[in-house]
XYZ file of C-alpha atoms in Angstrom:
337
model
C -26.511 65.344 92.281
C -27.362 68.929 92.574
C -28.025 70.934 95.650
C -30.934 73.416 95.749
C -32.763 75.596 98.544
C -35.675 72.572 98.424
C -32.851 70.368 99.641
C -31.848 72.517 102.227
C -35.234 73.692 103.496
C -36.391 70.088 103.775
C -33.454 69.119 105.683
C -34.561 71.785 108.279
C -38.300 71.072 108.126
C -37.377 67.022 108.562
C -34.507 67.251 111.319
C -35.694 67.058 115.042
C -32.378 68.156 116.578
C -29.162 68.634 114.323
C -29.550 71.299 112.475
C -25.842 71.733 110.954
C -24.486 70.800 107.484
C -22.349 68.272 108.720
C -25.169 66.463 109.614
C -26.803 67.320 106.547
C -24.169 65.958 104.293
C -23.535 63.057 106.911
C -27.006 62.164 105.180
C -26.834 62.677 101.736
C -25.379 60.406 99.235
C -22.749 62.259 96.577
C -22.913 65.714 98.290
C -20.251 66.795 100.349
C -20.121 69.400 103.406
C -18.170 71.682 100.921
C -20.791 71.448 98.132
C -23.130 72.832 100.472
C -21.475 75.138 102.024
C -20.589 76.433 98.672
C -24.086 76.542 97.914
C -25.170 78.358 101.018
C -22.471 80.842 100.159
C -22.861 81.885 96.373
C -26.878 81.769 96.534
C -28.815 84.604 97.262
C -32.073 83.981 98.825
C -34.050 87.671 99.698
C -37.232 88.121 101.549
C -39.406 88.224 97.925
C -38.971 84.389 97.846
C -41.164 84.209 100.941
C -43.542 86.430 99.386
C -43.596 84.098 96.151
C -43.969 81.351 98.503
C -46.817 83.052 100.886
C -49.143 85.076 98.093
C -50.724 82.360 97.403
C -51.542 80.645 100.436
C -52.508 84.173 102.796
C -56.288 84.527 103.538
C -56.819 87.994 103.020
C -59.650 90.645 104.428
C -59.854 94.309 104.480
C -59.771 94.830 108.098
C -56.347 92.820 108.963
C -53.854 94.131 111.230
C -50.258 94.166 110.363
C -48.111 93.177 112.917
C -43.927 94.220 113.447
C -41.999 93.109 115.624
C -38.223 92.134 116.416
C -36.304 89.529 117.939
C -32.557 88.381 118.354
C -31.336 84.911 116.927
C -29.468 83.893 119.511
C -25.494 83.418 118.715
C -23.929 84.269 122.337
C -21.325 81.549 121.990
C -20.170 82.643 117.767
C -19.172 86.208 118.446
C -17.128 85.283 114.847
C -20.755 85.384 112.374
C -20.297 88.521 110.414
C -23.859 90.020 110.543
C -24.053 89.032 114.860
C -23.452 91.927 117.123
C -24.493 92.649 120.614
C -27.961 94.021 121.003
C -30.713 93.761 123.673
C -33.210 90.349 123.926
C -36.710 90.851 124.607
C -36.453 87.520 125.202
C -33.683 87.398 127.378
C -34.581 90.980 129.065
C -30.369 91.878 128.467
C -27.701 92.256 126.172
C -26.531 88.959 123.938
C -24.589 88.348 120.710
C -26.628 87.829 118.028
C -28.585 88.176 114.567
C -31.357 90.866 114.366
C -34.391 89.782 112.712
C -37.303 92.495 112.252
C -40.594 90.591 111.056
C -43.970 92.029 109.368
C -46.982 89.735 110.205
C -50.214 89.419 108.571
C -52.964 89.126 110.718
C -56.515 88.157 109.945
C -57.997 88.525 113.233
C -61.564 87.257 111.489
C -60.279 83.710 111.045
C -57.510 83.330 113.535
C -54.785 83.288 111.547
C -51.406 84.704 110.542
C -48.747 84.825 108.314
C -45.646 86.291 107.935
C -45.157 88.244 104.826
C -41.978 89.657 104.758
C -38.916 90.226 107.042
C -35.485 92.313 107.715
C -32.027 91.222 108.484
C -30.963 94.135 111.549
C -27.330 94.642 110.159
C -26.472 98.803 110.740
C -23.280 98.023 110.155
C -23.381 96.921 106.829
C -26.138 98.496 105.178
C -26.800 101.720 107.625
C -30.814 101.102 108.146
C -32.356 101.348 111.447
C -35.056 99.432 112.447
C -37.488 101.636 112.050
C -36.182 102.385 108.083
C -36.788 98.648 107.324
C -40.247 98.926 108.838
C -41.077 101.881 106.955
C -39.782 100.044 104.023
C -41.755 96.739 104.607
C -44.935 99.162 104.536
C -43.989 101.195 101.466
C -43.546 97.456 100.237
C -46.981 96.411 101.337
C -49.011 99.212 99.999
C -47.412 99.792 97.065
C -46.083 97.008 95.688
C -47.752 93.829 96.829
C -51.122 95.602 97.249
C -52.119 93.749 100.013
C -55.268 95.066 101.864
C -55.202 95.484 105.323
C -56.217 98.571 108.045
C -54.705 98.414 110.897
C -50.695 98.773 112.009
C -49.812 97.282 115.650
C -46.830 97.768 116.875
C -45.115 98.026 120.459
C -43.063 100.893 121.849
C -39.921 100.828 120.152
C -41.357 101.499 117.298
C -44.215 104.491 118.328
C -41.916 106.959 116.871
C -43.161 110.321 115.685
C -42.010 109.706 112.075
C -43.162 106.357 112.076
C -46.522 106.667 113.225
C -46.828 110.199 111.127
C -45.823 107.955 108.317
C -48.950 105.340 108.782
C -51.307 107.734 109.415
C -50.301 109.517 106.099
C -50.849 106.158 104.599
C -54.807 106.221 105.555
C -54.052 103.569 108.287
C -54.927 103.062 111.565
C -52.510 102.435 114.417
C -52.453 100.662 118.026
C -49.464 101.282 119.862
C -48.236 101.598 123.454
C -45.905 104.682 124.292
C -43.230 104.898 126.972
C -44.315 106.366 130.270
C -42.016 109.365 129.954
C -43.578 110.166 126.440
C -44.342 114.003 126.622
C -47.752 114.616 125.993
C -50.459 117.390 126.428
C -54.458 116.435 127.079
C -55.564 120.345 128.021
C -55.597 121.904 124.671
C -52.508 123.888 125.253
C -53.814 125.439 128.717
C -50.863 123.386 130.339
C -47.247 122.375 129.637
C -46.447 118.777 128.114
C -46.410 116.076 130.960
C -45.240 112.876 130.824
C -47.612 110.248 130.449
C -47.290 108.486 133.392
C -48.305 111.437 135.298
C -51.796 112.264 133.546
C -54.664 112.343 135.723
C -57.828 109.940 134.418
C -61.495 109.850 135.255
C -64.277 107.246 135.369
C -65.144 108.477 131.970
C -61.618 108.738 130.509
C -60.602 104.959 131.741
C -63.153 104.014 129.380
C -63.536 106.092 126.705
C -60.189 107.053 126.328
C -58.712 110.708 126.085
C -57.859 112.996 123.150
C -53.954 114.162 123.784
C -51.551 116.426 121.580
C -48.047 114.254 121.363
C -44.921 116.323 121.680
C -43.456 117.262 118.205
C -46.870 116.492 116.120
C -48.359 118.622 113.731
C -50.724 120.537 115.630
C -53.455 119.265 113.908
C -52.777 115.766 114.499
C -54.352 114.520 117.814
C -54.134 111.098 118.992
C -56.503 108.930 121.249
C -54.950 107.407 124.655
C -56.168 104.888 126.446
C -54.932 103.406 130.091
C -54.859 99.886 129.383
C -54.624 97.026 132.376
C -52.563 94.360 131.690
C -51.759 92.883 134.558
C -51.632 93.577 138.169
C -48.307 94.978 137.914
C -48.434 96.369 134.470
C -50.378 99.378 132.749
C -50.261 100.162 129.144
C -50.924 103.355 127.436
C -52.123 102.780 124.539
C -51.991 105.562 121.358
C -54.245 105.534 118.181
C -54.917 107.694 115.318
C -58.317 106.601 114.966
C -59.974 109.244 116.802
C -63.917 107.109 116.711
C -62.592 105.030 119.344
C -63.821 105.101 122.030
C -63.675 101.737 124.060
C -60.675 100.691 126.086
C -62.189 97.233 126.047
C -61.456 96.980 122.557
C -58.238 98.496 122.246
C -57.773 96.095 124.614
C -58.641 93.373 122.403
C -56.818 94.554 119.187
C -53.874 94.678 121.065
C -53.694 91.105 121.859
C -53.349 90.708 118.193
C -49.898 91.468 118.791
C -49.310 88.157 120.671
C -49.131 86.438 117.168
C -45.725 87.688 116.307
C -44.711 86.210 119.968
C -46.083 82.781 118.942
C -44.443 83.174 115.408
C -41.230 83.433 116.521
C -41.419 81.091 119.673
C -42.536 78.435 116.683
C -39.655 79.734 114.555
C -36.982 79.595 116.767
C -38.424 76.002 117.959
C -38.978 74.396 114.806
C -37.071 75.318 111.947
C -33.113 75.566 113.679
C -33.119 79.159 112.628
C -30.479 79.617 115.656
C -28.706 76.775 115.086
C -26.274 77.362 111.552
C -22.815 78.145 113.253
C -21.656 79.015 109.915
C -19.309 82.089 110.063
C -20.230 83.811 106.775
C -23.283 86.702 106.665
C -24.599 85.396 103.605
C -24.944 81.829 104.687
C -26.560 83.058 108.066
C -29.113 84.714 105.268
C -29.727 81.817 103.062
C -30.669 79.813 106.315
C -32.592 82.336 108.008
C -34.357 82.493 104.564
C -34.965 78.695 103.887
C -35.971 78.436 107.908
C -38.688 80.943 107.349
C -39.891 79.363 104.426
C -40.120 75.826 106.681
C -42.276 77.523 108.871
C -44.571 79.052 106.495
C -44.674 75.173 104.905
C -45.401 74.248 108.552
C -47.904 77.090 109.012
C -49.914 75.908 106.314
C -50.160 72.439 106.983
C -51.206 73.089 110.226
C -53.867 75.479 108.777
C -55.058 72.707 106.203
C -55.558 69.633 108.652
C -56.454 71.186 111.776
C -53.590 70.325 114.058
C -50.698 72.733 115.690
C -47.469 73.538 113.790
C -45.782 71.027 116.925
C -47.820 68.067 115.961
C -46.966 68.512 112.135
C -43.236 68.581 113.052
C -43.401 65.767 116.077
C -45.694 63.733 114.054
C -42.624 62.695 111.617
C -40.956 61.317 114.997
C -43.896 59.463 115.473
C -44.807 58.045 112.315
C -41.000 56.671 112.523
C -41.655 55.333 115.898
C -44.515 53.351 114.268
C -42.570 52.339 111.569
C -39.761 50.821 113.370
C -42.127 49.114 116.018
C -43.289 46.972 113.063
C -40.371 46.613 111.063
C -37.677 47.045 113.511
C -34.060 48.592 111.624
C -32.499 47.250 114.454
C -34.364 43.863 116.060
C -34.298 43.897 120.058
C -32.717 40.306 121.423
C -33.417 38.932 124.886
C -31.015 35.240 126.126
Protein backbone atom coordinates (compact mmCIF):
# COMPACT_ATOMS: atom_id res chain seq x y z
CA UNK A 1 0.00 0.00 0.00
CA UNK A 2 1.35 3.37 -0.70
CA UNK A 3 1.54 6.33 1.56
CA UNK A 4 0.62 9.81 0.26
CA UNK A 5 0.01 13.41 1.86
CA UNK A 6 -4.06 12.46 1.46
CA UNK A 7 -3.24 9.69 3.90
CA UNK A 8 -1.56 11.76 6.19
CA UNK A 9 -3.78 14.84 6.09
CA UNK A 10 -6.83 12.67 6.71
CA UNK A 11 -5.30 11.05 9.58
CA UNK A 12 -5.02 14.60 11.13
CA UNK A 13 -8.41 15.89 9.98
CA UNK A 14 -10.07 12.36 11.47
CA UNK A 15 -8.03 12.01 14.88
CA UNK A 16 -9.62 13.72 18.01
CA UNK A 17 -6.54 13.42 20.24
CA UNK A 18 -3.36 11.40 19.04
CA UNK A 19 -1.87 13.08 16.67
CA UNK A 20 1.58 11.02 16.31
CA UNK A 21 2.62 8.42 13.68
CA UNK A 22 2.71 5.75 15.99
CA UNK A 23 -0.73 6.06 16.32
CA UNK A 24 -1.12 6.53 12.79
CA UNK A 25 0.53 3.35 11.78
CA UNK A 26 -1.00 1.62 14.98
CA UNK A 27 -4.06 2.09 12.48
CA UNK A 28 -3.14 1.25 9.23
CA UNK A 29 -2.93 -2.14 7.80
CA UNK A 30 0.63 -2.91 5.77
CA UNK A 31 2.25 0.49 6.62
CA UNK A 32 4.73 0.69 9.14
CA UNK A 33 5.90 3.71 11.51
CA UNK A 34 9.14 3.69 9.34
CA UNK A 35 7.29 3.89 5.99
CA UNK A 36 5.88 6.97 7.17
CA UNK A 37 8.32 8.48 8.66
CA UNK A 38 10.26 7.92 5.56
CA UNK A 39 7.62 9.53 3.76
CA UNK A 40 7.36 12.57 5.95
CA UNK A 41 11.08 12.87 5.49
CA UNK A 42 11.91 12.62 1.63
CA UNK A 43 8.59 14.62 0.57
CA UNK A 44 8.57 18.10 0.09
CA UNK A 45 5.37 19.79 0.67
CA UNK A 46 5.79 24.02 0.14
CA UNK A 47 3.23 26.62 0.79
CA UNK A 48 2.05 26.58 -3.27
CA UNK A 49 0.20 23.30 -2.45
CA UNK A 50 -2.11 25.32 -0.20
CA UNK A 51 -2.51 27.76 -2.83
CA UNK A 52 -3.45 24.85 -5.39
CA UNK A 53 -5.67 23.66 -2.77
CA UNK A 54 -7.31 27.26 -1.76
CA UNK A 55 -7.62 29.11 -5.48
CA UNK A 56 -10.36 27.53 -6.07
CA UNK A 57 -12.44 27.61 -3.15
CA UNK A 58 -11.51 31.70 -1.96
CA UNK A 59 -14.45 34.15 -2.50
CA UNK A 60 -12.80 36.99 -3.84
CA UNK A 61 -13.74 41.01 -3.92
CA UNK A 62 -11.80 44.03 -4.67
CA UNK A 63 -11.94 45.62 -1.38
CA UNK A 64 -10.47 42.58 0.88
CA UNK A 65 -8.03 43.11 3.49
CA UNK A 66 -5.00 41.02 3.78
CA UNK A 67 -4.21 40.00 7.02
CA UNK A 68 -0.32 38.88 8.59
CA UNK A 69 0.28 37.75 11.43
CA UNK A 70 2.64 35.32 13.52
CA UNK A 71 2.46 32.80 16.05
CA UNK A 72 4.75 30.12 17.81
CA UNK A 73 3.93 26.27 17.55
CA UNK A 74 4.48 25.39 20.73
CA UNK A 75 7.51 22.72 21.31
CA UNK A 76 8.75 23.82 24.99
CA UNK A 77 9.32 20.22 26.01
CA UNK A 78 11.48 19.07 22.22
CA UNK A 79 14.24 21.61 22.45
CA UNK A 80 15.86 18.62 19.91
CA UNK A 81 13.35 19.72 16.47
CA UNK A 82 15.81 21.31 14.17
CA UNK A 83 13.80 24.35 12.89
CA UNK A 84 12.46 25.12 17.05
CA UNK A 85 14.29 27.87 18.76
CA UNK A 86 13.38 30.15 21.54
CA UNK A 87 11.33 33.14 20.57
CA UNK A 88 8.59 35.23 22.26
CA UNK A 89 4.57 33.89 22.40
CA UNK A 90 1.95 36.30 21.86
CA UNK A 91 0.15 33.74 23.16
CA UNK A 92 2.00 32.96 26.06
CA UNK A 93 3.11 36.83 26.64
CA UNK A 94 7.10 35.19 27.20
CA UNK A 95 9.79 33.35 25.81
CA UNK A 96 9.14 29.39 24.75
CA UNK A 97 10.80 26.83 22.46
CA UNK A 98 9.25 26.55 19.44
CA UNK A 99 8.36 26.66 15.55
CA UNK A 100 7.72 30.13 13.98
CA UNK A 101 4.89 30.26 11.72
CA UNK A 102 4.18 33.73 9.86
CA UNK A 103 0.60 33.50 8.11
CA UNK A 104 -1.04 35.79 5.22
CA UNK A 105 -4.91 35.79 5.53
CA UNK A 106 -7.45 36.63 3.08
CA UNK A 107 -10.14 38.53 4.29
CA UNK A 108 -13.44 39.31 2.67
CA UNK A 109 -14.89 41.46 5.20
CA UNK A 110 -18.24 41.69 2.73
CA UNK A 111 -19.19 38.07 3.42
CA UNK A 112 -17.54 37.20 6.66
CA UNK A 113 -15.09 35.11 5.66
CA UNK A 114 -11.42 34.17 5.48
CA UNK A 115 -8.89 32.16 4.20
CA UNK A 116 -5.50 31.61 4.51
CA UNK A 117 -3.54 31.86 1.38
CA UNK A 118 -0.16 31.34 2.01
CA UNK A 119 2.31 31.00 4.96
CA UNK A 120 6.18 31.13 6.23
CA UNK A 121 8.22 28.77 8.23
CA UNK A 122 10.32 31.56 10.82
CA UNK A 123 13.73 29.65 10.55
CA UNK A 124 16.74 32.70 10.52
CA UNK A 125 18.94 30.26 11.11
CA UNK A 126 18.70 28.31 8.21
CA UNK A 127 17.62 30.41 5.51
CA UNK A 128 18.61 34.12 6.94
CA UNK A 129 14.95 35.85 6.32
CA UNK A 130 13.38 37.95 8.86
CA UNK A 131 9.97 38.14 9.35
CA UNK A 132 9.34 40.99 7.79
CA UNK A 133 11.39 39.58 4.35
CA UNK A 134 8.85 36.68 4.20
CA UNK A 135 6.01 39.17 4.49
CA UNK A 136 7.32 41.29 1.90
CA UNK A 137 7.72 38.19 -0.07
CA UNK A 138 4.14 36.78 0.53
CA UNK A 139 2.99 40.29 -1.00
CA UNK A 140 5.36 40.38 -3.97
CA UNK A 141 3.73 36.78 -4.23
CA UNK A 142 0.21 38.07 -4.06
CA UNK A 143 0.39 40.87 -6.48
CA UNK A 144 2.42 39.53 -8.84
CA UNK A 145 2.08 36.18 -9.15
CA UNK A 146 -1.26 34.90 -7.97
CA UNK A 147 -3.01 38.16 -8.97
CA UNK A 148 -5.27 38.14 -6.34
CA UNK A 149 -7.30 41.41 -5.84
CA UNK A 150 -7.50 42.88 -2.69
CA UNK A 151 -6.92 46.75 -1.08
CA UNK A 152 -6.20 46.82 2.07
CA UNK A 153 -2.92 45.44 4.26
CA UNK A 154 -3.59 45.04 8.22
CA UNK A 155 -1.09 44.32 10.18
CA UNK A 156 -0.07 44.86 13.99
CA UNK A 157 3.04 46.55 15.34
CA UNK A 158 5.77 44.33 14.74
CA UNK A 159 5.41 44.63 11.51
CA UNK A 160 4.69 48.80 11.00
CA UNK A 161 8.17 49.09 9.86
CA UNK A 162 9.28 51.99 7.70
CA UNK A 163 10.36 49.69 4.82
CA UNK A 164 7.50 47.63 5.13
CA UNK A 165 4.82 49.97 5.10
CA UNK A 166 6.91 52.22 2.35
CA UNK A 167 6.82 48.98 0.50
CA UNK A 168 2.73 48.66 0.49
CA UNK A 169 2.13 51.97 -0.12
CA UNK A 170 4.44 51.75 -3.26
CA UNK A 171 2.27 48.86 -4.15
CA UNK A 172 -1.01 51.25 -4.49
CA UNK A 173 -2.32 49.69 -1.19
CA UNK A 174 -3.78 50.84 1.69
CA UNK A 175 -2.61 50.08 5.22
CA UNK A 176 -4.10 49.86 8.94
CA UNK A 177 -1.60 49.45 11.45
CA UNK A 178 -0.94 50.29 15.11
CA UNK A 179 2.60 51.83 15.99
CA UNK A 180 4.49 51.54 19.26
CA UNK A 181 4.00 54.37 21.70
CA UNK A 182 7.63 55.46 21.52
CA UNK A 183 7.33 55.71 17.61
CA UNK A 184 8.91 59.20 16.78
CA UNK A 185 6.61 61.21 15.02
CA UNK A 186 5.98 64.93 14.04
CA UNK A 187 2.12 66.43 13.61
CA UNK A 188 3.35 70.40 13.37
CA UNK A 189 4.70 70.52 9.93
CA UNK A 190 8.25 70.72 11.03
CA UNK A 191 7.61 73.78 13.54
CA UNK A 192 8.56 71.20 16.36
CA UNK A 193 10.98 68.32 17.02
CA UNK A 194 9.76 64.55 16.57
CA UNK A 195 7.83 63.35 19.77
CA UNK A 196 6.94 60.18 20.64
CA UNK A 197 3.57 59.18 20.08
CA UNK A 198 2.39 58.62 23.27
CA UNK A 199 3.01 62.11 24.14
CA UNK A 200 0.93 63.95 21.28
CA UNK A 201 -1.64 66.21 22.41
CA UNK A 202 -5.38 65.48 20.70
CA UNK A 203 -8.50 67.56 20.37
CA UNK A 204 -12.26 66.95 20.14
CA UNK A 205 -11.76 67.22 16.46
CA UNK A 206 -8.57 65.14 16.13
CA UNK A 207 -10.11 62.05 18.35
CA UNK A 208 -12.37 61.80 15.55
CA UNK A 209 -11.10 62.74 12.53
CA UNK A 210 -7.80 61.67 13.02
CA UNK A 211 -4.47 63.73 12.52
CA UNK A 212 -2.04 64.11 9.59
CA UNK A 213 1.68 63.26 11.15
CA UNK A 214 5.23 63.08 9.39
CA UNK A 215 6.82 59.50 10.70
CA UNK A 216 10.49 59.66 11.54
CA UNK A 217 12.70 58.48 8.57
CA UNK A 218 9.81 58.91 5.73
CA UNK A 219 10.18 60.54 2.63
CA UNK A 220 9.11 63.90 3.29
CA UNK A 221 6.43 63.71 1.10
CA UNK A 222 4.87 60.79 2.55
CA UNK A 223 2.41 61.73 5.40
CA UNK A 224 0.44 59.31 7.25
CA UNK A 225 -3.03 59.56 9.05
CA UNK A 226 -3.15 58.71 13.00
CA UNK A 227 -5.84 57.94 14.80
CA UNK A 228 -6.22 57.37 18.86
CA UNK A 229 -8.09 54.31 18.93
CA UNK A 230 -9.98 52.94 22.35
CA UNK A 231 -9.77 49.55 22.88
CA UNK A 232 -10.38 48.94 26.09
CA UNK A 233 -10.39 50.64 29.35
CA UNK A 234 -6.87 49.97 29.86
CA UNK A 235 -5.68 49.97 26.34
CA UNK A 236 -5.26 52.76 23.54
CA UNK A 237 -4.20 52.11 20.06
CA UNK A 238 -2.65 54.39 17.63
CA UNK A 239 -3.53 53.57 14.68
CA UNK A 240 -1.37 54.63 11.21
CA UNK A 241 -2.75 54.68 7.57
CA UNK A 242 -1.63 55.77 4.27
CA UNK A 243 -4.95 56.52 3.11
CA UNK A 244 -5.01 60.07 3.78
CA UNK A 245 -9.40 60.36 2.91
CA UNK A 246 -9.91 58.93 6.18
CA UNK A 247 -11.24 60.52 8.29
CA UNK A 248 -13.35 58.47 10.90
CA UNK A 249 -11.83 56.80 13.91
CA UNK A 250 -15.04 54.82 14.10
CA UNK A 251 -14.11 53.07 11.13
CA UNK A 252 -10.60 52.52 11.52
CA UNK A 253 -11.95 51.18 14.35
CA UNK A 254 -13.90 48.72 12.57
CA UNK A 255 -11.30 47.64 9.90
CA UNK A 256 -9.13 46.88 12.53
CA UNK A 257 -11.16 44.23 14.03
CA UNK A 258 -10.59 42.50 10.81
CA UNK A 259 -7.47 41.54 12.27
CA UNK A 260 -9.17 39.26 14.86
CA UNK A 261 -9.52 36.62 12.00
CA UNK A 262 -5.94 35.59 12.00
CA UNK A 263 -6.50 35.14 16.01
CA UNK A 264 -9.44 32.78 15.32
CA UNK A 265 -7.39 31.06 12.45
CA UNK A 266 -4.82 30.00 14.43
CA UNK A 267 -6.77 29.31 17.77
CA UNK A 268 -8.78 26.77 15.17
CA UNK A 269 -5.41 25.61 13.82
CA UNK A 270 -3.66 24.88 16.73
CA UNK A 271 -7.06 23.18 18.11
CA UNK A 272 -7.99 21.12 15.32
CA UNK A 273 -5.51 19.92 13.07
CA UNK A 274 -2.44 18.68 15.84
CA UNK A 275 -0.22 21.17 14.15
CA UNK A 276 1.74 21.21 17.69
CA UNK A 277 1.60 17.87 18.27
CA UNK A 278 4.40 15.90 15.61
CA UNK A 279 7.39 15.33 18.10
CA UNK A 280 9.30 14.30 15.18
CA UNK A 281 12.94 15.59 15.42
CA UNK A 282 13.66 16.31 11.74
CA UNK A 283 12.89 20.12 10.12
CA UNK A 284 11.52 18.72 7.13
CA UNK A 285 9.02 16.44 8.74
CA UNK A 286 7.96 19.38 11.14
CA UNK A 287 7.26 21.04 7.43
CA UNK A 288 5.40 18.32 5.76
CA UNK A 289 3.03 18.31 8.90
CA UNK A 290 2.70 21.86 9.38
CA UNK A 291 1.86 21.72 5.60
CA UNK A 292 -0.73 18.79 5.54
CA UNK A 293 -2.26 20.46 9.02
CA UNK A 294 -2.91 23.64 7.17
CA UNK A 295 -4.38 22.01 4.40
CA UNK A 296 -6.93 20.09 7.13
CA UNK A 297 -7.99 23.27 8.16
CA UNK A 298 -8.61 24.85 4.94
CA UNK A 299 -10.71 21.29 4.21
CA UNK A 300 -12.35 22.17 7.56
CA UNK A 301 -12.78 25.84 6.65
CA UNK A 302 -14.70 25.02 3.76
CA UNK A 303 -16.99 22.63 5.00
CA UNK A 304 -17.92 24.77 7.56
CA UNK A 305 -18.47 27.53 4.92
CA UNK A 306 -20.67 25.07 2.71
CA UNK A 307 -23.19 23.72 5.45
CA UNK A 308 -23.46 26.46 7.77
CA UNK A 309 -21.98 25.09 10.95
CA UNK A 310 -18.49 26.07 12.87
CA UNK A 311 -15.16 24.43 11.94
CA UNK A 312 -15.70 22.64 15.88
CA UNK A 313 -18.91 21.01 14.94
CA UNK A 314 -17.43 19.63 11.56
CA UNK A 315 -14.52 18.10 13.54
CA UNK A 316 -16.71 16.97 16.87
CA UNK A 317 -19.44 15.85 14.68
CA UNK A 318 -17.22 12.64 13.57
CA UNK A 319 -17.16 11.84 17.50
CA UNK A 320 -20.66 12.03 17.41
CA UNK A 321 -21.76 10.31 14.47
CA UNK A 322 -19.53 7.35 16.11
CA UNK A 323 -21.31 7.77 19.31
CA UNK A 324 -24.52 7.10 17.31
CA UNK A 325 -23.16 4.40 15.60
CA UNK A 326 -22.03 2.38 18.44
CA UNK A 327 -25.30 3.12 20.52
CA UNK A 328 -27.05 1.02 17.84
CA UNK A 329 -24.63 -1.42 16.95
CA UNK A 330 -22.56 -1.63 19.97
CA UNK A 331 -18.49 -2.88 19.02
CA UNK A 332 -18.41 -3.78 22.40
CA UNK A 333 -22.10 -4.97 23.99
CA UNK A 334 -22.59 -3.63 27.73
CA UNK A 335 -23.59 -6.81 30.20
CA UNK A 336 -25.44 -6.38 33.48
CA UNK A 337 -25.81 -10.10 36.11
Amino acid sequence: MRFTKLNYCQYLLSTQINYTLTNLAEHLEQISHDKINRYLQNEKLTPRLLWENVKDVIEINEDAYIVFDDTVIDKRYAREIEISKRQYSGNEHGIIQGIGLVNCIYVNHKIGKFWVVDYRIYDPDRDGKTKIEHVTEMLQNLVYHKSLPFKTVLMDSWYATNKLMLYIDGLGKYYYCPLKRNRLVDDTGDQEDYKRIELLSWDEKELKLGKTVKIKKFPLSKKVKLFRVTVSTDRTDFIATNDLLQDSTDVVQKVCKERLQVEEFHRELKQLTGIESCQCRKGRIQRNHIACAILVWLRLKTLAYKSGQTIYQIKHGLLSNYLVQQLKRPDVAMSLV
